[in-house]
């Protein structure tokens, strides 16, 4: 429901200068081949830059999957408070922590 609300806000011009798609499954977000096979037509299919998740548990699962299975780099923040909140894993590398602080600094401007 919330993903669809964000998509509608984007279509109505409330979230300009970006493409918002969702809800969308993980395979469609990261695989053009999956989108082709499933006949899913979207400008972000297979090329998502940012994935929003509904809660911290889903976010942790997605981040750890990308990190350990796909050699991804991570940056963890929580938005919606007066200032961004940095959140990293206890096993996060120095690079992960740095990227989280840099993202929080950009968001907090």
PDB file of N, CA and C in Angstrom:
ATOM      1  N   UNK A   1       0.829  -1.189   0.000  1.00  0.00           N
ATOM      2  CA  UNK A   1       0.000   0.000   0.000  1.00  0.00           C
ATOM      3  C   UNK A   1       0.876   1.256   0.000  1.00  0.00           C
ATOM      4  N   UNK A   2       1.888   1.281   0.870  1.00  0.00           N
ATOM      5  CA  UNK A   2       2.758   2.461   0.951  1.00  0.00           C
ATOM      6  C   UNK A   2       3.593   2.624  -0.313  1.00  0.00           C
ATOM      7  N   UNK A   3       4.051   1.503  -0.885  1.00  0.00           N
ATOM      8  CA  UNK A   3       4.826   1.577  -2.133  1.00  0.00           C
ATOM      9  C   UNK A   3       3.979   2.170  -3.247  1.00  0.00           C
ATOM     10  N   UNK A   4       2.730   1.756  -3.326  1.00  0.00           N
ATOM     11  CA  UNK A   4       1.842   2.295  -4.349  1.00  0.00           C
ATOM     12  C   UNK A   4       1.581   3.782  -4.117  1.00  0.00           C
ATOM     13  N   UNK A   5       1.480   4.193  -2.856  1.00  0.00           N
ATOM     14  CA  UNK A   5       1.281   5.614  -2.545  1.00  0.00           C
ATOM     15  C   UNK A   5       2.473   6.438  -3.039  1.00  0.00           C
ATOM     16  N   UNK A   6       3.693   5.937  -2.818  1.00  0.00           N
ATOM     17  CA  UNK A   6       4.889   6.643  -3.297  1.00  0.00           C
ATOM     18  C   UNK A   6       4.891   6.729  -4.822  1.00  0.00           C
ATOM     19  N   UNK A   7       4.491   5.654  -5.463  1.00  0.00           N
ATOM     20  CA  UNK A   7       4.425   5.636  -6.926  1.00  0.00           C
ATOM     21  C   UNK A   7       3.432   6.680  -7.432  1.00  0.00           C
ATOM     22  N   UNK A   8       2.267   6.758  -6.795  1.00  0.00           N
ATOM     23  CA  UNK A   8       1.253   7.741  -7.195  1.00  0.00           C
ATOM     24  C   UNK A   8       1.730   9.169  -6.928  1.00  0.00           C
ATOM     25  N   UNK A   9       2.435   9.383  -5.824  1.00  0.00           N
ATOM     26  CA  UNK A   9       2.986  10.705  -5.531  1.00  0.00           C
ATOM     27  C   UNK A   9       3.969  11.121  -6.618  1.00  0.00           C
ATOM     28  N   UNK A  10       4.775  10.189  -7.081  1.00  0.00           N
ATOM     29  CA  UNK A  10       5.719  10.457  -8.158  1.00  0.00           C
ATOM     30  C   UNK A  10       4.974  10.821  -9.434  1.00  0.00           C
ATOM     31  N   UNK A  11       3.965  10.059  -9.765  1.00  0.00           N
ATOM     32  CA  UNK A  11       3.172  10.321 -10.979  1.00  0.00           C
ATOM     33  C   UNK A  11       2.460  11.670 -10.911  1.00  0.00           C
ATOM     34  N   UNK A  12       2.081  12.098  -9.701  1.00  0.00           N
ATOM     35  CA  UNK A  12       1.400  13.383  -9.527  1.00  0.00           C
ATOM     36  C   UNK A  12       2.363  14.555  -9.416  1.00  0.00           C
ATOM     37  N   UNK A  13       3.664  14.304  -9.538  1.00  0.00           N
ATOM     38  CA  UNK A  13       4.649  15.378  -9.494  1.00  0.00           C
ATOM     39  C   UNK A  13       5.117  15.761  -8.110  1.00  0.00           C
ATOM     40  N   UNK A  14       4.681  15.033  -7.086  1.00  0.00           N
ATOM     41  CA  UNK A  14       5.097  15.353  -5.717  1.00  0.00           C
ATOM     42  C   UNK A  14       6.504  14.861  -5.406  1.00  0.00           C
ATOM     43  N   UNK A  15       7.003  13.889  -6.141  1.00  0.00           N
ATOM     44  CA  UNK A  15       8.366  13.369  -6.005  1.00  0.00           C
ATOM     45  C   UNK A  15       9.046  13.492  -7.370  1.00  0.00           C
ATOM     46  N   UNK A  16       9.486  14.705  -7.723  1.00  0.00           N
ATOM     47  CA  UNK A  16      10.036  14.931  -9.063  1.00  0.00           C
ATOM     48  C   UNK A  16      11.465  14.414  -9.228  1.00  0.00           C
ATOM     49  N   UNK A  17      11.906  14.381 -10.459  1.00  0.00           N
ATOM     50  CA  UNK A  17      13.283  14.073 -10.828  1.00  0.00           C
ATOM     51  C   UNK A  17      13.713  12.653 -10.480  1.00  0.00           C
ATOM     52  N   UNK A  18      12.770  11.724 -10.478  1.00  0.00           N
ATOM     53  CA  UNK A  18      13.104  10.330 -10.227  1.00  0.00           C
ATOM     54  C   UNK A  18      12.004   9.450 -10.809  1.00  0.00           C
ATOM     55  N   UNK A  19      12.258   8.178 -10.841  1.00  0.00           N
ATOM     56  CA  UNK A  19      11.262   7.201 -11.256  1.00  0.00           C
ATOM     57  C   UNK A  19      10.977   6.332 -10.047  1.00  0.00           C
ATOM     58  N   UNK A  20       9.729   6.235  -9.660  1.00  0.00           N
ATOM     59  CA  UNK A  20       9.339   5.412  -8.523  1.00  0.00           C
ATOM     60  C   UNK A  20       8.521   4.241  -9.046  1.00  0.00           C
ATOM     61  N   UNK A  21       8.918   3.050  -8.681  1.00  0.00           N
ATOM     62  CA  UNK A  21       8.216   1.833  -9.094  1.00  0.00           C
ATOM     63  C   UNK A  21       7.960   0.987  -7.867  1.00  0.00           C
ATOM     64  N   UNK A  22       6.824   0.388  -7.795  1.00  0.00           N
ATOM     65  CA  UNK A  22       6.579  -0.515  -6.695  1.00  0.00           C
ATOM     66  C   UNK A  22       5.110  -0.688  -6.404  1.00  0.00           C
ATOM     67  N   UNK A  23       4.785  -1.670  -5.654  1.00  0.00           N
ATOM     68  CA  UNK A  23       5.748  -2.657  -5.158  1.00  0.00           C
ATOM     69  C   UNK A  23       6.301  -3.504  -6.303  1.00  0.00           C
ATOM     70  N   UNK A  24       7.526  -3.929  -6.154  1.00  0.00           N
ATOM     71  CA  UNK A  24       8.205  -4.716  -7.186  1.00  0.00           C
ATOM     72  C   UNK A  24       9.034  -5.797  -6.488  1.00  0.00           C
ATOM     73  N   UNK A  25       9.020  -6.987  -7.033  1.00  0.00           N
ATOM     74  CA  UNK A  25       9.776  -8.080  -6.428  1.00  0.00           C
ATOM     75  C   UNK A  25      11.273  -7.907  -6.689  1.00  0.00           C
ATOM     76  N   UNK A  26      12.060  -8.541  -5.866  1.00  0.00           N
ATOM     77  CA  UNK A  26      13.515  -8.415  -5.949  1.00  0.00           C
ATOM     78  C   UNK A  26      14.045  -8.823  -7.322  1.00  0.00           C
ATOM     79  N   UNK A  27      13.568  -9.951  -7.857  1.00  0.00           N
ATOM     80  CA  UNK A  27      14.086 -10.413  -9.143  1.00  0.00           C
ATOM     81  C   UNK A  27      13.805  -9.407 -10.252  1.00  0.00           C
ATOM     82  N   UNK A  28      12.659  -8.761 -10.219  1.00  0.00           N
ATOM     83  CA  UNK A  28      12.334  -7.773 -11.244  1.00  0.00           C
ATOM     84  C   UNK A  28      13.145  -6.493 -11.072  1.00  0.00           C
ATOM     85  N   UNK A  29      13.499  -6.167  -9.842  1.00  0.00           N
ATOM     86  CA  UNK A  29      14.292  -4.963  -9.584  1.00  0.00           C
ATOM     87  C   UNK A  29      15.729  -5.109 -10.061  1.00  0.00           C
ATOM     88  N   UNK A  30      16.264  -6.340 -10.035  1.00  0.00           N
ATOM     89  CA  UNK A  30      17.693  -6.508 -10.333  1.00  0.00           C
ATOM     90  C   UNK A  30      17.987  -7.285 -11.618  1.00  0.00           C
ATOM     91  N   UNK A  31      16.986  -7.875 -12.234  1.00  0.00           N
ATOM     92  CA  UNK A  31      17.249  -8.727 -13.397  1.00  0.00           C
ATOM     93  C   UNK A  31      16.373  -8.356 -14.590  1.00  0.00           C
ATOM     94  N   UNK A  32      17.015  -7.831 -15.642  1.00  0.00           N
ATOM     95  CA  UNK A  32      16.294  -7.539 -16.878  1.00  0.00           C
ATOM     96  C   UNK A  32      15.740  -8.829 -17.484  1.00  0.00           C
ATOM     97  N   UNK A  33      16.478  -9.919 -17.327  1.00  0.00           N
ATOM     98  CA  UNK A  33      16.021 -11.200 -17.871  1.00  0.00           C
ATOM     99  C   UNK A  33      14.746 -11.669 -17.170  1.00  0.00           C
ATOM    100  N   UNK A  34      14.685 -11.545 -15.868  1.00  0.00           N
ATOM    101  CA  UNK A  34      13.472 -11.917 -15.135  1.00  0.00           C
ATOM    102  C   UNK A  34      12.289 -11.068 -15.588  1.00  0.00           C
ATOM    103  N   UNK A  35      12.518  -9.780 -15.786  1.00  0.00           N
ATOM    104  CA  UNK A  35      11.448  -8.890 -16.248  1.00  0.00           C
ATOM    105  C   UNK A  35      10.982  -9.296 -17.644  1.00  0.00           C
ATOM    106  N   UNK A  36      11.916  -9.673 -18.502  1.00  0.00           N
ATOM    107  CA  UNK A  36      11.557 -10.108 -19.858  1.00  0.00           C
ATOM    108  C   UNK A  36      10.740 -11.389 -19.800  1.00  0.00           C
ATOM    109  N   UNK A  37      11.200 -12.358 -19.025  1.00  0.00           N
ATOM    110  CA  UNK A  37      10.509 -13.646 -18.922  1.00  0.00           C
ATOM    111  C   UNK A  37       9.101 -13.460 -18.359  1.00  0.00           C
ATOM    112  N   UNK A  38       8.962 -12.602 -17.356  1.00  0.00           N
ATOM    113  CA  UNK A  38       7.662 -12.379 -16.723  1.00  0.00           C
ATOM    114  C   UNK A  38       6.829 -11.322 -17.444  1.00  0.00           C
ATOM    115  N   UNK A  39       7.382 -10.786 -18.543  1.00  0.00           N
ATOM    116  CA  UNK A  39       6.708  -9.759 -19.331  1.00  0.00           C
ATOM    117  C   UNK A  39       6.317  -8.564 -18.453  1.00  0.00           C
ATOM    118  N   UNK A  40       7.271  -8.126 -17.625  1.00  0.00           N
ATOM    119  CA  UNK A  40       7.062  -6.994 -16.720  1.00  0.00           C
ATOM    120  C   UNK A  40       7.687  -5.758 -17.352  1.00  0.00           C
ATOM    121  N   UNK A  41       6.881  -4.798 -17.699  1.00  0.00           N
ATOM    122  CA  UNK A  41       7.352  -3.593 -18.379  1.00  0.00           C
ATOM    123  C   UNK A  41       7.480  -2.450 -17.381  1.00  0.00           C
ATOM    124  N   UNK A  42       8.721  -2.031 -17.128  1.00  0.00           N
ATOM    125  CA  UNK A  42       8.979  -0.935 -16.195  1.00  0.00           C
ATOM    126  C   UNK A  42      10.330  -0.320 -16.530  1.00  0.00           C
ATOM    127  N   UNK A  43      10.452   0.993 -16.410  1.00  0.00           N
ATOM    128  CA  UNK A  43      11.745   1.624 -16.685  1.00  0.00           C
ATOM    129  C   UNK A  43      12.830   1.258 -15.674  1.00  0.00           C
ATOM    130  N   UNK A  44      12.469   0.716 -14.530  1.00  0.00           N
ATOM    131  CA  UNK A  44      13.474   0.348 -13.540  1.00  0.00           C
ATOM    132  C   UNK A  44      13.783  -1.143 -13.513  1.00  0.00           C
ATOM    133  N   UNK A  45      13.044  -1.933 -14.257  1.00  0.00           N
ATOM    134  CA  UNK A  45      13.244  -3.387 -14.235  1.00  0.00           C
ATOM    135  C   UNK A  45      14.691  -3.725 -14.571  1.00  0.00           C
ATOM    136  N   UNK A  46      15.339  -4.412 -13.653  1.00  0.00           N
ATOM    137  CA  UNK A  46      16.729  -4.808 -13.836  1.00  0.00           C
ATOM    138  C   UNK A  46      17.731  -3.704 -13.597  1.00  0.00           C
ATOM    139  N   UNK A  47      17.283  -2.529 -13.221  1.00  0.00           N
ATOM    140  CA  UNK A  47      18.197  -1.392 -13.089  1.00  0.00           C
ATOM    141  C   UNK A  47      17.819  -0.472 -11.931  1.00  0.00           C
ATOM    142  N   UNK A  48      17.319  -1.036 -10.835  1.00  0.00           N
ATOM    143  CA  UNK A  48      16.930  -0.219  -9.682  1.00  0.00           C
ATOM    144  C   UNK A  48      18.167   0.335  -8.987  1.00  0.00           C
ATOM    145  N   UNK A  49      18.147   1.613  -8.680  1.00  0.00           N
ATOM    146  CA  UNK A  49      19.260   2.248  -7.966  1.00  0.00           C
ATOM    147  C   UNK A  49      19.069   2.201  -6.456  1.00  0.00           C
ATOM    148  N   UNK A  50      17.832   2.303  -6.008  1.00  0.00           N
ATOM    149  CA  UNK A  50      17.523   2.318  -4.588  1.00  0.00           C
ATOM    150  C   UNK A  50      16.342   1.395  -4.345  1.00  0.00           C
ATOM    151  N   UNK A  51      16.427   0.609  -3.279  1.00  0.00           N
ATOM    152  CA  UNK A  51      15.304  -0.236  -2.906  1.00  0.00           C
ATOM    153  C   UNK A  51      14.877   0.130  -1.492  1.00  0.00           C
ATOM    154  N   UNK A  52      13.620   0.487  -1.339  1.00  0.00           N
ATOM    155  CA  UNK A  52      13.066   0.792  -0.018  1.00  0.00           C
ATOM    156  C   UNK A  52      12.390  -0.460   0.514  1.00  0.00           C
ATOM    157  N   UNK A  53      12.488  -0.654   1.799  1.00  0.00           N
ATOM    158  CA  UNK A  53      11.902  -1.837   2.427  1.00  0.00           C
ATOM    159  C   UNK A  53      10.921  -1.396   3.507  1.00  0.00           C
ATOM    160  N   UNK A  54       9.972  -2.260   3.860  1.00  0.00           N
ATOM    161  CA  UNK A  54       8.931  -1.845   4.805  1.00  0.00           C
ATOM    162  C   UNK A  54       9.356  -1.782   6.266  1.00  0.00           C
ATOM    163  N   UNK A  55      10.426  -2.490   6.623  1.00  0.00           N
ATOM    164  CA  UNK A  55      10.835  -2.482   8.029  1.00  0.00           C
ATOM    165  C   UNK A  55      12.293  -2.905   8.144  1.00  0.00           C
ATOM    166  N   UNK A  56      12.823  -2.800   9.352  1.00  0.00           N
ATOM    167  CA  UNK A  56      14.241  -3.066   9.587  1.00  0.00           C
ATOM    168  C   UNK A  56      14.608  -4.540   9.354  1.00  0.00           C
ATOM    169  N   UNK A  57      13.677  -5.441   9.601  1.00  0.00           N
ATOM    170  CA  UNK A  57      13.952  -6.866   9.389  1.00  0.00           C
ATOM    171  C   UNK A  57      14.130  -7.146   7.902  1.00  0.00           C
ATOM    172  N   UNK A  58      13.221  -6.629   7.081  1.00  0.00           N
ATOM    173  CA  UNK A  58      13.337  -6.810   5.636  1.00  0.00           C
ATOM    174  C   UNK A  58      14.592  -6.115   5.112  1.00  0.00           C
ATOM    175  N   UNK A  59      14.906  -4.953   5.651  1.00  0.00           N
ATOM    176  CA  UNK A  59      16.107  -4.231   5.239  1.00  0.00           C
ATOM    177  C   UNK A  59      17.374  -4.994   5.577  1.00  0.00           C
ATOM    178  N   UNK A  60      17.418  -5.575   6.759  1.00  0.00           N
ATOM    179  CA  UNK A  60      18.579  -6.350   7.169  1.00  0.00           C
ATOM    180  C   UNK A  60      18.758  -7.574   6.263  1.00  0.00           C
ATOM    181  N   UNK A  61      17.672  -8.250   5.970  1.00  0.00           N
ATOM    182  CA  UNK A  61      17.728  -9.420   5.090  1.00  0.00           C
ATOM    183  C   UNK A  61      18.217  -9.034   3.694  1.00  0.00           C
ATOM    184  N   UNK A  62      17.680  -7.958   3.150  1.00  0.00           N
ATOM    185  CA  UNK A  62      18.093  -7.511   1.821  1.00  0.00           C
ATOM    186  C   UNK A  62      19.558  -7.089   1.815  1.00  0.00           C
ATOM    187  N   UNK A  63      19.956  -6.298   2.794  1.00  0.00           N
ATOM    188  CA  UNK A  63      21.338  -5.815   2.845  1.00  0.00           C
ATOM    189  C   UNK A  63      22.334  -6.960   2.997  1.00  0.00           C
ATOM    190  N   UNK A  64      22.062  -7.889   3.898  1.00  0.00           N
ATOM    191  CA  UNK A  64      22.988  -9.013   4.096  1.00  0.00           C
ATOM    192  C   UNK A  64      23.039  -9.904   2.859  1.00  0.00           C
ATOM    193  N   UNK A  65      21.906 -10.091   2.188  1.00  0.00           N
ATOM    194  CA  UNK A  65      21.891 -10.887   0.960  1.00  0.00           C
ATOM    195  C   UNK A  65      22.754 -10.242  -0.111  1.00  0.00           C
ATOM    196  N   UNK A  66      22.587  -8.943  -0.292  1.00  0.00           N
ATOM    197  CA  UNK A  66      23.377  -8.229  -1.296  1.00  0.00           C
ATOM    198  C   UNK A  66      24.856  -8.205  -0.918  1.00  0.00           C
ATOM    199  N   UNK A  67      25.132  -7.996   0.350  1.00  0.00           N
ATOM    200  CA  UNK A  67      26.508  -7.896   0.825  1.00  0.00           C
ATOM    201  C   UNK A  67      27.270  -9.207   0.662  1.00  0.00           C
ATOM    202  N   UNK A  68      26.685 -10.292   1.137  1.00  0.00           N
ATOM    203  CA  UNK A  68      27.409 -11.560   1.165  1.00  0.00           C
ATOM    204  C   UNK A  68      27.256 -12.386  -0.102  1.00  0.00           C
ATOM    205  N   UNK A  69      26.183 -12.196  -0.853  1.00  0.00           N
ATOM    206  CA  UNK A  69      25.997 -12.964  -2.088  1.00  0.00           C
ATOM    207  C   UNK A  69      26.388 -12.176  -3.329  1.00  0.00           C
ATOM    208  N   UNK A  70      26.346 -10.855  -3.239  1.00  0.00           N
ATOM    209  CA  UNK A  70      26.623 -10.042  -4.413  1.00  0.00           C
ATOM    210  C   UNK A  70      27.776  -9.087  -4.275  1.00  0.00           C
ATOM    211  N   UNK A  71      28.538  -9.193  -3.179  1.00  0.00           N
ATOM    212  CA  UNK A  71      29.681  -8.306  -2.941  1.00  0.00           C
ATOM    213  C   UNK A  71      29.302  -6.827  -3.023  1.00  0.00           C
ATOM    214  N   UNK A  72      28.116  -6.492  -2.539  1.00  0.00           N
ATOM    215  CA  UNK A  72      27.637  -5.111  -2.578  1.00  0.00           C
ATOM    216  C   UNK A  72      28.309  -4.271  -1.495  1.00  0.00           C
ATOM    217  N   UNK A  73      28.272  -2.978  -1.697  1.00  0.00           N
ATOM    218  CA  UNK A  73      28.666  -2.027  -0.669  1.00  0.00           C
ATOM    219  C   UNK A  73      27.377  -1.532  -0.037  1.00  0.00           C
ATOM    220  N   UNK A  74      27.401  -1.250   1.241  1.00  0.00           N
ATOM    221  CA  UNK A  74      26.176  -0.844   1.915  1.00  0.00           C
ATOM    222  C   UNK A  74      26.325   0.504   2.601  1.00  0.00           C
ATOM    223  N   UNK A  75      25.180   1.128   2.829  1.00  0.00           N
ATOM    224  CA  UNK A  75      25.082   2.338   3.632  1.00  0.00           C
ATOM    225  C   UNK A  75      23.733   2.254   4.316  1.00  0.00           C
ATOM    226  N   UNK A  76      23.720   2.325   5.628  1.00  0.00           N
ATOM    227  CA  UNK A  76      22.470   2.164   6.350  1.00  0.00           C
ATOM    228  C   UNK A  76      22.059   3.409   7.098  1.00  0.00           C
ATOM    229  N   UNK A  77      20.877   3.921   6.753  1.00  0.00           N
ATOM    230  CA  UNK A  77      20.311   5.050   7.493  1.00  0.00           C
ATOM    231  C   UNK A  77      18.814   4.834   7.654  1.00  0.00           C
ATOM    232  N   UNK A  78      18.272   5.473   8.664  1.00  0.00           N
ATOM    233  CA  UNK A  78      16.830   5.517   8.871  1.00  0.00           C
ATOM    234  C   UNK A  78      16.420   6.965   8.664  1.00  0.00           C
ATOM    235  N   UNK A  79      15.418   7.189   7.832  1.00  0.00           N
ATOM    236  CA  UNK A  79      14.938   8.547   7.587  1.00  0.00           C
ATOM    237  C   UNK A  79      13.574   8.727   8.235  1.00  0.00           C
ATOM    238  N   UNK A  80      13.176   9.964   8.402  1.00  0.00           N
ATOM    239  CA  UNK A  80      11.865  10.259   8.974  1.00  0.00           C
ATOM    240  C   UNK A  80      11.947  10.928  10.331  1.00  0.00           C
ATOM    241  N   UNK A  81      13.111  10.892  10.956  1.00  0.00           N
ATOM    242  CA  UNK A  81      13.295  11.575  12.232  1.00  0.00           C
ATOM    243  C   UNK A  81      13.744  13.017  11.955  1.00  0.00           C
ATOM    244  N   UNK A  82      14.035  13.775  12.981  1.00  0.00           N
ATOM    245  CA  UNK A  82      14.503  15.146  12.788  1.00  0.00           C
ATOM    246  C   UNK A  82      15.833  15.179  12.043  1.00  0.00           C
ATOM    247  N   UNK A  83      16.606  14.122  12.196  1.00  0.00           N
ATOM    248  CA  UNK A  83      17.889  13.991  11.508  1.00  0.00           C
ATOM    249  C   UNK A  83      18.046  12.523  11.110  1.00  0.00           C
ATOM    250  N   UNK A  84      18.786  12.252  10.051  1.00  0.00           N
ATOM    251  CA  UNK A  84      18.998  10.848   9.667  1.00  0.00           C
ATOM    252  C   UNK A  84      19.685  10.076  10.791  1.00  0.00           C
ATOM    253  N   UNK A  85      19.327   8.830  10.927  1.00  0.00           N
ATOM    254  CA  UNK A  85      19.905   7.956  11.942  1.00  0.00           C
ATOM    255  C   UNK A  85      20.774   6.930  11.225  1.00  0.00           C
ATOM    256  N   UNK A  86      22.049   6.870  11.577  1.00  0.00           N
ATOM    257  CA  UNK A  86      22.959   5.899  10.979  1.00  0.00           C
ATOM    258  C   UNK A  86      22.755   4.565  11.666  1.00  0.00           C
ATOM    259  N   UNK A  87      22.626   3.514  10.860  1.00  0.00           N
ATOM    260  CA  UNK A  87      22.456   2.170  11.417  1.00  0.00           C
ATOM    261  C   UNK A  87      23.309   1.202  10.599  1.00  0.00           C
ATOM    262  N   UNK A  88      24.244   0.581  11.279  1.00  0.00           N
ATOM    263  CA  UNK A  88      25.112  -0.395  10.621  1.00  0.00           C
ATOM    264  C   UNK A  88      25.135  -1.679  11.439  1.00  0.00           C
ATOM    265  N   UNK A  89      25.581  -2.725  10.797  1.00  0.00           N
ATOM    266  CA  UNK A  89      25.717  -4.014  11.465  1.00  0.00           C
ATOM    267  C   UNK A  89      26.966  -4.003  12.343  1.00  0.00           C
ATOM    268  N   UNK A  90      26.967  -4.824  13.367  1.00  0.00           N
ATOM    269  CA  UNK A  90      28.190  -4.963  14.176  1.00  0.00           C
ATOM    270  C   UNK A  90      29.322  -5.518  13.330  1.00  0.00           C
ATOM    271  N   UNK A  91      28.980  -6.251  12.251  1.00  0.00           N
ATOM    272  CA  UNK A  91      30.010  -6.821  11.381  1.00  0.00           C
ATOM    273  C   UNK A  91      30.349  -5.912  10.200  1.00  0.00           C
ATOM    274  N   UNK A  92      29.820  -4.692  10.187  1.00  0.00           N
ATOM    275  CA  UNK A  92      30.060  -3.764   9.084  1.00  0.00           C
ATOM    276  C   UNK A  92      31.544  -3.411   8.987  1.00  0.00           C
ATOM    277  N   UNK A  93      31.997  -3.254   7.751  1.00  0.00           N
ATOM    278  CA  UNK A  93      33.378  -2.832   7.523  1.00  0.00           C
ATOM    279  C   UNK A  93      33.498  -1.329   7.743  1.00  0.00           C
ATOM    280  N   UNK A  94      34.717  -0.855   7.810  1.00  0.00           N
ATOM    281  CA  UNK A  94      34.943   0.584   7.941  1.00  0.00           C
ATOM    282  C   UNK A  94      34.343   1.313   6.743  1.00  0.00           C
ATOM    283  N   UNK A  95      34.413   0.697   5.550  1.00  0.00           N
ATOM    284  CA  UNK A  95      33.841   1.296   4.346  1.00  0.00           C
ATOM    285  C   UNK A  95      32.316   1.414   4.470  1.00  0.00           C
ATOM    286  N   UNK A  96      31.658   0.390   4.979  1.00  0.00           N
ATOM    287  CA  UNK A  96      30.205   0.430   5.182  1.00  0.00           C
ATOM    288  C   UNK A  96      29.835   1.568   6.138  1.00  0.00           C
ATOM    289  N   UNK A  97      30.590   1.711   7.204  1.00  0.00           N
ATOM    290  CA  UNK A  97      30.312   2.756   8.190  1.00  0.00           C
ATOM    291  C   UNK A  97      30.540   4.143   7.593  1.00  0.00           C
ATOM    292  N   UNK A  98      31.603   4.289   6.832  1.00  0.00           N
ATOM    293  CA  UNK A  98      31.901   5.561   6.170  1.00  0.00           C
ATOM    294  C   UNK A  98      30.785   5.933   5.199  1.00  0.00           C
ATOM    295  N   UNK A  99      30.352   4.959   4.390  1.00  0.00           N
ATOM    296  CA  UNK A  99      29.295   5.212   3.410  1.00  0.00           C
ATOM    297  C   UNK A  99      27.988   5.597   4.121  1.00  0.00           C
ATOM    298  N   UNK A 100      27.712   4.990   5.257  1.00  0.00           N
ATOM    299  CA  UNK A 100      26.511   5.325   6.029  1.00  0.00           C
ATOM    300  C   UNK A 100      26.577   6.763   6.534  1.00  0.00           C
ATOM    301  N   UNK A 101      27.719   7.164   7.059  1.00  0.00           N
ATOM    302  CA  UNK A 101      27.888   8.547   7.536  1.00  0.00           C
ATOM    303  C   UNK A 101      27.789   9.541   6.384  1.00  0.00           C
ATOM    304  N   UNK A 102      28.395   9.204   5.254  1.00  0.00           N
ATOM    305  CA  UNK A 102      28.335  10.108   4.091  1.00  0.00           C
ATOM    306  C   UNK A 102      26.899  10.253   3.594  1.00  0.00           C
ATOM    307  N   UNK A 103      26.159   9.163   3.522  1.00  0.00           N
ATOM    308  CA  UNK A 103      24.762   9.225   3.094  1.00  0.00           C
ATOM    309  C   UNK A 103      23.931  10.046   4.067  1.00  0.00           C
ATOM    310  N   UNK A 104      24.139   9.841   5.366  1.00  0.00           N
ATOM    311  CA  UNK A 104      23.400  10.600   6.373  1.00  0.00           C
ATOM    312  C   UNK A 104      23.697  12.104   6.244  1.00  0.00           C
ATOM    313  N   UNK A 105      24.951  12.438   5.976  1.00  0.00           N
ATOM    314  CA  UNK A 105      25.321  13.843   5.812  1.00  0.00           C
ATOM    315  C   UNK A 105      24.627  14.449   4.589  1.00  0.00           C
ATOM    316  N   UNK A 106      24.530  13.691   3.517  1.00  0.00           N
ATOM    317  CA  UNK A 106      23.849  14.191   2.313  1.00  0.00           C
ATOM    318  C   UNK A 106      22.355  14.352   2.543  1.00  0.00           C
ATOM    319  N   UNK A 107      21.758  13.390   3.191  1.00  0.00           N
ATOM    320  CA  UNK A 107      20.313  13.420   3.443  1.00  0.00           C
ATOM    321  C   UNK A 107      19.959  14.522   4.438  1.00  0.00           C
ATOM    322  N   UNK A 108      20.844  14.765   5.386  1.00  0.00           N
ATOM    323  CA  UNK A 108      20.569  15.713   6.461  1.00  0.00           C
ATOM    324  C   UNK A 108      20.681  17.168   6.079  1.00  0.00           C
ATOM    325  N   UNK A 109      21.089  17.469   4.856  1.00  0.00           N
ATOM    326  CA  UNK A 109      21.249  18.869   4.436  1.00  0.00           C
ATOM    327  C   UNK A 109      19.922  19.549   4.249  1.00  0.00           C
TER     328      UNK A 109
END
